XYZ file of C-alpha atoms in Angstrom:
177
model
C -87.866 72.285 108.013
C -86.648 75.675 106.372
C -85.515 78.280 108.643
C -87.500 81.696 108.095
C -87.485 85.224 109.267
C -89.207 88.645 108.584
C -92.857 89.658 108.399
C -95.716 89.404 105.905
C -94.258 91.573 103.450
C -90.044 91.007 104.175
C -89.239 87.447 104.557
C -86.241 85.549 104.022
C -86.155 81.542 103.457
C -83.484 79.623 103.747
C -81.988 76.090 104.098
C -84.980 72.757 104.316
C -85.324 70.039 102.963
C -86.486 66.866 101.980
C -82.608 66.370 102.661
C -80.217 69.564 103.269
C -81.010 72.720 100.853
C -78.310 75.689 100.838
C -80.868 77.988 98.913
C -81.603 81.130 100.124
C -84.998 83.403 99.150
C -86.465 86.640 99.842
C -90.228 87.527 100.247
C -90.860 91.124 99.000
C -94.884 90.963 99.857
C -95.440 89.964 96.161
C -92.444 87.592 94.761
C -89.688 85.372 96.135
C -86.284 86.324 94.790
C -83.062 83.913 94.609
C -80.168 85.242 97.059
C -76.989 84.096 97.556
C -77.184 80.771 99.245
C -76.069 79.115 103.200
C -72.109 77.796 102.947
C -73.633 74.639 104.659
C -76.831 72.962 103.509
C -79.451 71.950 105.934
C -82.817 71.390 107.283
C -84.655 71.593 110.651
C -83.232 75.300 111.770
C -85.259 77.273 114.139
C -87.705 80.218 112.793
C -88.483 83.647 113.923
C -84.735 84.859 114.539
C -84.174 88.698 113.216
C -85.149 90.274 109.850
C -84.754 89.527 106.183
C -81.705 91.614 105.973
C -80.727 90.761 109.411
C -80.780 86.816 111.047
C -79.294 83.891 112.040
C -79.181 80.044 110.480
C -77.997 78.190 113.901
C -78.015 74.270 114.742
C -80.103 72.414 111.933
C -79.342 68.499 110.784
C -76.968 67.838 107.943
C -77.528 64.752 108.326
C -77.039 64.896 111.941
C -77.406 68.007 114.956
C -75.062 70.543 114.364
C -73.523 73.399 116.373
C -72.490 75.962 113.263
C -74.076 79.727 112.957
C -74.133 81.699 109.778
C -75.311 85.137 109.837
C -77.482 86.962 107.316
C -76.411 90.457 105.673
C -78.406 91.679 103.289
C -76.577 95.405 102.444
C -75.071 93.550 99.402
C -76.838 93.013 96.272
C -77.751 89.547 96.518
C -76.922 89.333 100.261
C -74.489 87.306 102.052
C -74.047 84.632 104.714
C -71.023 84.947 107.100
C -69.550 82.103 109.334
C -70.087 83.443 113.206
C -69.412 81.052 116.433
C -70.670 77.644 116.916
C -73.520 76.938 119.192
C -72.614 75.411 122.295
C -74.604 72.197 121.722
C -75.369 70.619 118.344
C -79.487 70.820 117.912
C -81.607 70.227 114.973
C -85.697 71.150 115.383
C -84.845 73.897 117.716
C -86.699 77.031 118.340
C -85.826 80.397 118.323
C -86.541 84.257 119.054
C -85.219 87.450 118.587
C -82.450 89.590 116.863
C -79.256 88.814 114.997
C -77.414 90.170 117.774
C -80.103 88.896 120.758
C -80.960 85.673 120.086
C -82.879 83.415 122.490
C -82.065 79.315 120.906
C -83.996 76.343 122.958
C -84.807 72.538 122.422
C -84.534 70.481 119.600
C -83.066 66.924 118.996
C -79.345 66.411 120.352
C -79.076 63.009 118.468
C -80.311 60.163 116.678
C -82.736 58.424 117.786
C -84.352 61.276 119.119
C -82.942 62.919 122.164
C -85.376 65.407 123.007
C -83.082 68.704 124.519
C -84.025 70.716 127.171
C -80.809 72.972 126.805
C -81.202 77.003 126.266
C -78.638 79.630 124.829
C -78.408 83.250 124.360
C -76.641 84.939 121.455
C -75.285 88.441 121.815
C -74.265 89.309 118.221
C -70.798 87.271 119.005
C -70.889 84.094 121.045
C -73.430 81.926 122.342
C -73.434 81.432 125.600
C -75.185 77.981 127.726
C -78.050 79.214 130.451
C -81.090 77.786 132.239
C -82.857 74.897 130.733
C -86.182 74.502 129.531
C -88.367 72.001 131.905
C -89.741 69.919 129.582
C -87.373 68.771 126.644
C -88.710 68.446 123.250
C -88.320 69.101 119.497
C -90.607 70.946 116.849
C -91.473 73.196 119.838
C -93.557 76.829 119.162
C -91.901 79.768 119.621
C -92.212 83.252 120.366
C -90.457 86.862 121.238
C -88.532 90.046 120.681
C -85.005 88.968 121.803
C -83.141 86.927 125.094
C -84.912 88.350 127.818
C -88.288 87.374 127.408
C -90.397 84.485 125.250
C -92.762 81.899 124.983
C -92.204 77.764 124.250
C -95.650 75.874 123.235
C -96.107 72.530 122.593
C -93.912 70.254 120.593
C -92.757 66.574 120.341
C -91.904 64.929 123.123
C -91.455 60.633 123.759
C -93.499 59.026 123.336
C -95.905 61.820 121.335
C -96.561 65.753 121.457
C -96.610 68.041 124.418
C -99.212 71.112 125.266
C -96.757 72.205 127.630
C -96.117 76.320 127.686
C -92.851 77.805 129.771
C -92.207 81.699 129.949
C -88.381 82.965 129.632
C -87.918 85.687 131.785
C -84.437 86.382 130.557
C -83.016 83.774 133.353
C -85.156 80.740 133.525
C -88.509 78.962 132.061
C -91.194 79.191 134.085
C -94.442 76.745 133.263
C -97.338 78.604 132.471
């Protein structure tokens, strides 16, 4: 349930569980180093948004679904999380991909008991905007893509089990592939 960003030789891990954590650690290819914490403890954060020096912590849970966004700035010695504009829909277990200025966030749970979301939002570096939704609502979705113009969403949890559905984002809508 930890948010992660970066590569095999330069990564950032933040938040997580069990429970809700605020910790942030940076991987330099051989060791982890403690950095400044998130301002709000949470888990079930999206992965693959940005790099180890520039990423987002969006949504998550503490204990219910959240809308909060924090932006990581590594320009300071131990880095700093800065509060950004909130998402439009509170979600936990969502997926995301892109950069700190061009992000796509999708799927997740919107409530407890679990309500699987089809919601999709884009981030332009300043604000979230709702766009066309996924075709299949789900949680814990695998995701891949370089920014908010193209992506893949695959697998995930649904009611009553899991799915093997793959959808492709072409910049304006999702298509099952």
